mmCIF file of C-alpha atoms in Angstrom:
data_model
loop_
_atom_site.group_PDB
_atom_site.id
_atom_site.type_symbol
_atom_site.label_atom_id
_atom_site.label_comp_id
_atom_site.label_asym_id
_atom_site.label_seq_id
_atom_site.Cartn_x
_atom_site.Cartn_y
_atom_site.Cartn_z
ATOM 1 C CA UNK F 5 -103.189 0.297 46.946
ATOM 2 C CA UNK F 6 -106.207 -0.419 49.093
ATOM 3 C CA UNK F 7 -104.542 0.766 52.189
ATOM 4 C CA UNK F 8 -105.012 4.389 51.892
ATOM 5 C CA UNK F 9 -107.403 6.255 53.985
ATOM 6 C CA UNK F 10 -109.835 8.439 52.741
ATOM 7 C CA UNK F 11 -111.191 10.016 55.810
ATOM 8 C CA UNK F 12 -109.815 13.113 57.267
ATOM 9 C CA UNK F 13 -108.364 10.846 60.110
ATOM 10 C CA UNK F 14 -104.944 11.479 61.081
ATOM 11 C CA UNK F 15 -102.854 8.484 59.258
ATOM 12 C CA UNK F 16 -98.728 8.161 59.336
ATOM 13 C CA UNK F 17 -96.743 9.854 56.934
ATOM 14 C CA UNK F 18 -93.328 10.999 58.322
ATOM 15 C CA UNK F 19 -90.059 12.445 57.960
ATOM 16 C CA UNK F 20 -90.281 16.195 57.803
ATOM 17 C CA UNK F 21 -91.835 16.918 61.632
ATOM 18 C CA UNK F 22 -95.429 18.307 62.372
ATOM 19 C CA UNK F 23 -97.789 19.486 59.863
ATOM 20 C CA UNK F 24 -98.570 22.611 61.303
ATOM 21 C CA UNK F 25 -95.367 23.692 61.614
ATOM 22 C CA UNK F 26 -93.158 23.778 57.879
ATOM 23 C CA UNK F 27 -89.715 22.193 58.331
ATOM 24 C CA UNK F 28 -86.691 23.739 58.071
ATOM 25 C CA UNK F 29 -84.624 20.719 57.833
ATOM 26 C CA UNK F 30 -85.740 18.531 54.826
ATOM 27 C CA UNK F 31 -84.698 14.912 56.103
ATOM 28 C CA UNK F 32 -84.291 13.167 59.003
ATOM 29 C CA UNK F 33 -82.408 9.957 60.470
ATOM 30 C CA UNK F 34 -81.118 9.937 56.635
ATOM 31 C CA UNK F 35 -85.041 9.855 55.312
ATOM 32 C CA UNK F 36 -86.204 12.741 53.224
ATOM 33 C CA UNK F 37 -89.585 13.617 51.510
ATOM 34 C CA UNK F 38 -89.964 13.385 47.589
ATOM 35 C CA UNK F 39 -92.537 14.758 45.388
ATOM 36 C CA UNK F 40 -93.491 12.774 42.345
ATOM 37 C CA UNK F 41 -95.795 13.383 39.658
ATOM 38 C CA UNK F 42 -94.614 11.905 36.278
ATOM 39 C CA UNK F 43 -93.174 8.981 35.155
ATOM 40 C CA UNK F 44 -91.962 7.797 38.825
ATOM 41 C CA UNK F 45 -95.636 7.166 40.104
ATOM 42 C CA UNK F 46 -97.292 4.203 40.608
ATOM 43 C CA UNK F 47 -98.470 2.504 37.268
ATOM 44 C CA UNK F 48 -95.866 4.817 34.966
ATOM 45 C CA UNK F 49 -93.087 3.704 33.134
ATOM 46 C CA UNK F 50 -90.216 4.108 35.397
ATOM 47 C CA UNK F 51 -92.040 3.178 38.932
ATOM 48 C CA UNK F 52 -90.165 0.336 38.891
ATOM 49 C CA UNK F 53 -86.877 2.820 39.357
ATOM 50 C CA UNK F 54 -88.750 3.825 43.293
ATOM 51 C CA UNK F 55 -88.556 0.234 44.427
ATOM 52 C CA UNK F 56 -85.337 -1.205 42.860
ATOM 53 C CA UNK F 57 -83.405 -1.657 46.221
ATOM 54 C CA UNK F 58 -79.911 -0.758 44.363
ATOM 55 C CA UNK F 59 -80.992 2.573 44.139
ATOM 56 C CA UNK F 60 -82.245 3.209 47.569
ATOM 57 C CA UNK F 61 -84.841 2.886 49.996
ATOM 58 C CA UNK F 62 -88.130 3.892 49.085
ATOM 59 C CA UNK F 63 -91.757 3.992 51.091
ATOM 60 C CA UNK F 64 -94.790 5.186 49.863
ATOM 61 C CA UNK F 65 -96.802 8.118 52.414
ATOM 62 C CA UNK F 66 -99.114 9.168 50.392
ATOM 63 C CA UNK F 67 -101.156 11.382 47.402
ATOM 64 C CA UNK F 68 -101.405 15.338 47.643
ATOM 65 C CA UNK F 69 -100.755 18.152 45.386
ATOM 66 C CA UNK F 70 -98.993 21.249 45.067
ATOM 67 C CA UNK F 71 -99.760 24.130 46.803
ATOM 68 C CA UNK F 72 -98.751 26.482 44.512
ATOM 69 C CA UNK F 73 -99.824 26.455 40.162
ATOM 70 C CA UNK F 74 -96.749 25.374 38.172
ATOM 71 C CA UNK F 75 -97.237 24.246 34.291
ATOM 72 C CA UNK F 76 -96.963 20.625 33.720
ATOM 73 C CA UNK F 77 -96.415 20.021 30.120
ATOM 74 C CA UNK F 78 -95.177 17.176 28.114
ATOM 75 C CA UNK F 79 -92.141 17.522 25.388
ATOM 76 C CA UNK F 80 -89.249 16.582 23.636
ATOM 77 C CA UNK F 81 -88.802 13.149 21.704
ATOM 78 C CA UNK F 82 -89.209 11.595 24.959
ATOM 79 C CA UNK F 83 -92.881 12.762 25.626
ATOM 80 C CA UNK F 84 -91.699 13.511 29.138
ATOM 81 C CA UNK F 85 -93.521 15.310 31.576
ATOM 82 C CA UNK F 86 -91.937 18.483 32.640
ATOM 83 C CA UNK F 87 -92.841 20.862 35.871
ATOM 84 C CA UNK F 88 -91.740 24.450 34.395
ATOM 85 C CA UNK F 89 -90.886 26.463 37.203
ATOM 86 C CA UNK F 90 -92.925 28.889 36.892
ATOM 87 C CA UNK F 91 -95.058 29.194 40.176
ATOM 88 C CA UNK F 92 -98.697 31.003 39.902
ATOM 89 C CA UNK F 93 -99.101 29.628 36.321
ATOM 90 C CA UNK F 94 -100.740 26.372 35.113
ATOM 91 C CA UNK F 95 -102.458 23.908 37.490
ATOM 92 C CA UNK F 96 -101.832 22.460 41.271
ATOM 93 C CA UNK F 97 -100.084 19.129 40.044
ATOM 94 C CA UNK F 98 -101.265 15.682 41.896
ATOM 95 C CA UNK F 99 -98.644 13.350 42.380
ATOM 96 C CA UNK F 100 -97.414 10.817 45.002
ATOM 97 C CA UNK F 101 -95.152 11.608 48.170
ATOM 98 C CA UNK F 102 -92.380 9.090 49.140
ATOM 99 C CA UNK F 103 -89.986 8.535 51.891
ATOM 100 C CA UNK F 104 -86.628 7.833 50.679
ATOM 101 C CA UNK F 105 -82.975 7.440 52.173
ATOM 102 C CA UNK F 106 -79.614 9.584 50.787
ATOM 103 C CA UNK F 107 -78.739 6.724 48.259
ATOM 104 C CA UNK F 108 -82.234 6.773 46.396
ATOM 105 C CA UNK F 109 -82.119 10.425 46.961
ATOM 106 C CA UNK F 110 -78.949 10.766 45.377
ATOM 107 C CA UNK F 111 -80.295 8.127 42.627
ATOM 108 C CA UNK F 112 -83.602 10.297 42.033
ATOM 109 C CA UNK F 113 -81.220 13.565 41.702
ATOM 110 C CA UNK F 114 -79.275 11.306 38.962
ATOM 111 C CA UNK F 115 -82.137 10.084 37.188
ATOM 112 C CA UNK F 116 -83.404 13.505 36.867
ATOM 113 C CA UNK F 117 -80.709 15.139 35.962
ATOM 114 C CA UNK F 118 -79.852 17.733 38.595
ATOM 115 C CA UNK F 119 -78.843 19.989 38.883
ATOM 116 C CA UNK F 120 -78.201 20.987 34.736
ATOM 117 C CA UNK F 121 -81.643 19.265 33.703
ATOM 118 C CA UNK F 122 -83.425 19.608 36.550
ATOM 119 C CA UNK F 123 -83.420 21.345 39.779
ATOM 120 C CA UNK F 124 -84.396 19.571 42.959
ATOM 121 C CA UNK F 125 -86.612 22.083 45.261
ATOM 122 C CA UNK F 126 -89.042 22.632 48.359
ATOM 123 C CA UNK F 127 -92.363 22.927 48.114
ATOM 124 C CA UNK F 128 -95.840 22.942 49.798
ATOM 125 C CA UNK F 129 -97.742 20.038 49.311
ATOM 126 C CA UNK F 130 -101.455 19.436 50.612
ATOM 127 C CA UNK F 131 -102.047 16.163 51.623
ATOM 128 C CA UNK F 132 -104.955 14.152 49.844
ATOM 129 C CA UNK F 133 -104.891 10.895 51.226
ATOM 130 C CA UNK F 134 -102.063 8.719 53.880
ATOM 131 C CA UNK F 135 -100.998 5.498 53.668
ATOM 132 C CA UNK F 136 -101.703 4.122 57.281
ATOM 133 C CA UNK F 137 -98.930 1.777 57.111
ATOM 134 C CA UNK F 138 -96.247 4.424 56.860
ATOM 135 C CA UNK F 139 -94.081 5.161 59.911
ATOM 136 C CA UNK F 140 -93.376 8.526 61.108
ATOM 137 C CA UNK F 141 -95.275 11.277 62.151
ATOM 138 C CA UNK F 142 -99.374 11.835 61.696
ATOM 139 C CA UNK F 143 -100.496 14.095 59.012
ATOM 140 C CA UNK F 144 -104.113 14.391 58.038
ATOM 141 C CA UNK F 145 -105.711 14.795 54.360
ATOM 142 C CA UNK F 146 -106.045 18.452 53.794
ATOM 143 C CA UNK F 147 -102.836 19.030 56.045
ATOM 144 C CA UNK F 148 -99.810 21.111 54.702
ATOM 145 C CA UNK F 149 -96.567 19.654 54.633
ATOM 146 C CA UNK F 150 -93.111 19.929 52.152
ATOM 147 C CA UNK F 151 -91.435 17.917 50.499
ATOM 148 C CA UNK F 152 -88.568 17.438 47.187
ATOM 149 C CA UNK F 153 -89.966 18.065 43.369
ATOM 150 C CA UNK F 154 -87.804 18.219 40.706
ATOM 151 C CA UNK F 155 -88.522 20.973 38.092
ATOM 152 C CA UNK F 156 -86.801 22.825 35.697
ATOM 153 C CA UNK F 157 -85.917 26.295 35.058
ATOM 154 C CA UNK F 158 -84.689 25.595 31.473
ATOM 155 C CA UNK F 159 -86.892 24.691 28.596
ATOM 156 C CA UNK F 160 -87.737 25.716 25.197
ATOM 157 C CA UNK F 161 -89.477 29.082 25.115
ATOM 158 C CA UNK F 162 -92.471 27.299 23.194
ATOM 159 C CA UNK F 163 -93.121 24.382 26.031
ATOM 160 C CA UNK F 164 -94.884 27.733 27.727
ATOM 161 C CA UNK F 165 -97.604 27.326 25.077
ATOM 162 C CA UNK F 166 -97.925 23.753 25.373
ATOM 163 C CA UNK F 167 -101.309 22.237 27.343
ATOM 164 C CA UNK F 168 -100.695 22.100 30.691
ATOM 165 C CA UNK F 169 -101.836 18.902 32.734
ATOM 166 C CA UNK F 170 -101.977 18.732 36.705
ATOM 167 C CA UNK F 171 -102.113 14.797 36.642
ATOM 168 C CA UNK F 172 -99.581 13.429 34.528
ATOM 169 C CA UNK F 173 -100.329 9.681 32.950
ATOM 170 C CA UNK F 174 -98.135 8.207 30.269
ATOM 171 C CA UNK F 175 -100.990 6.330 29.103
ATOM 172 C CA UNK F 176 -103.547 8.996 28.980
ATOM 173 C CA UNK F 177 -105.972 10.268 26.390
ATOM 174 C CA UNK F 178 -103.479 13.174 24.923
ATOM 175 C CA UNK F 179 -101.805 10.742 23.404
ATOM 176 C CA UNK F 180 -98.379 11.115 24.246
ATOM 177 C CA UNK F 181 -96.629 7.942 25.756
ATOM 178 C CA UNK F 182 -93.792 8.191 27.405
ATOM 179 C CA UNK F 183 -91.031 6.838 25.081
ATOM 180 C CA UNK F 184 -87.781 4.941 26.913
ATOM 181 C CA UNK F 185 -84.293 6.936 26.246
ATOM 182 C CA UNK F 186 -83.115 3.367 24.689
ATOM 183 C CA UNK F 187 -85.919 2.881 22.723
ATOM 184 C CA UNK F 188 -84.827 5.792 19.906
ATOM 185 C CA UNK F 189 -82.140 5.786 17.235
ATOM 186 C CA UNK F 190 -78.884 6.874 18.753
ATOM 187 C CA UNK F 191 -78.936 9.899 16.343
ATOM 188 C CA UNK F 192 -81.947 11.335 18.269
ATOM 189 C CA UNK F 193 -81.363 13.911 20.759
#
């Protein structure tokens, strides 16, 4: 979206409090901060899912990346992107943050599968660019700030030798599209 500053200006981002200080409290007034980096960002399959307003509320705040390393692989029938929790190894992972209310929260935590498939967790998140049309609180690119990702703690021992991406795009030159749950014979996972 052309809206996005790229300066190191101070743009709107909101919901978890100032950037200097890391927020105990993930959400407020019923808006919380959500980490995507797969299939949920803007031009991926299931983008679509962010904005249906059945789920939820949803507003766009931003671009960063992780903090911390994790492994971002892609597996199973599905091609599906997958954040291994395993912090220190693999790449920081670029993604999109979003505001969202408890419905779309709770819809995201369905979607993913939490808490048996996935596990919904904090984590540090430098910001890369704001969109200056979000409400809330200022945060600046290069800022610190936290926010929801969902990763999981159980996968196949052999997704640990997998190539590891830190910008995940369904479409991308590895060669491994996404492929829609509905889309496979039922006899398939």
């Amino acid at each position: 979206m052309a809206y996005l500053q790229s300066s190191r200006s101070s743009c709107a981002c909101s919901a978890f409090g100032p950037s200097t200080a890391p927020s105990t409290h993930l959400s407020t007034s019923s808006m919380a901060r959500v980490f995507v980096y797969g299939t949920l960002k803007k031009g991926q399959p299931n983008y679509y899912r962010m904005f249906d307003a059945s789920n939820g509320k949803t507003e766009f705040l931003g671009t960063a990346k992780t903090v911390e390393k994790f492994p971002l692989v892609i597996a199973g029938v599905h091609n599906i992107p997958y954040l291994l929790n395993i912090p220190g190894q693999g790449k920081q992972i670029h993604g999109e943050i979003y505001k969202v209310d408890e419905p779309m929260l709770k819809f995201l935590d369905d979607f993913e599968g939490v808490p048996t498939h996935y596990q919904r967790t904090v984590n540090k998140l430098e910001v890369k660019e704001c969109d200056a049309q979000a409400d809330g609180e200022t945060l600046a690119p290069g800022s610190i700030t936290e926010a929801y990702l969902y990763s999981t703690k159980t996968y196949k021992p052999e997704w640990t030798t997998l190539p590891t991406f830190d910008n995940y795009d369904s479409y991308g030159d590895h060669g491994l599209k996404a492929i829609p749950a509905n889309s496979l014979p039922a006899y398939v996972e």
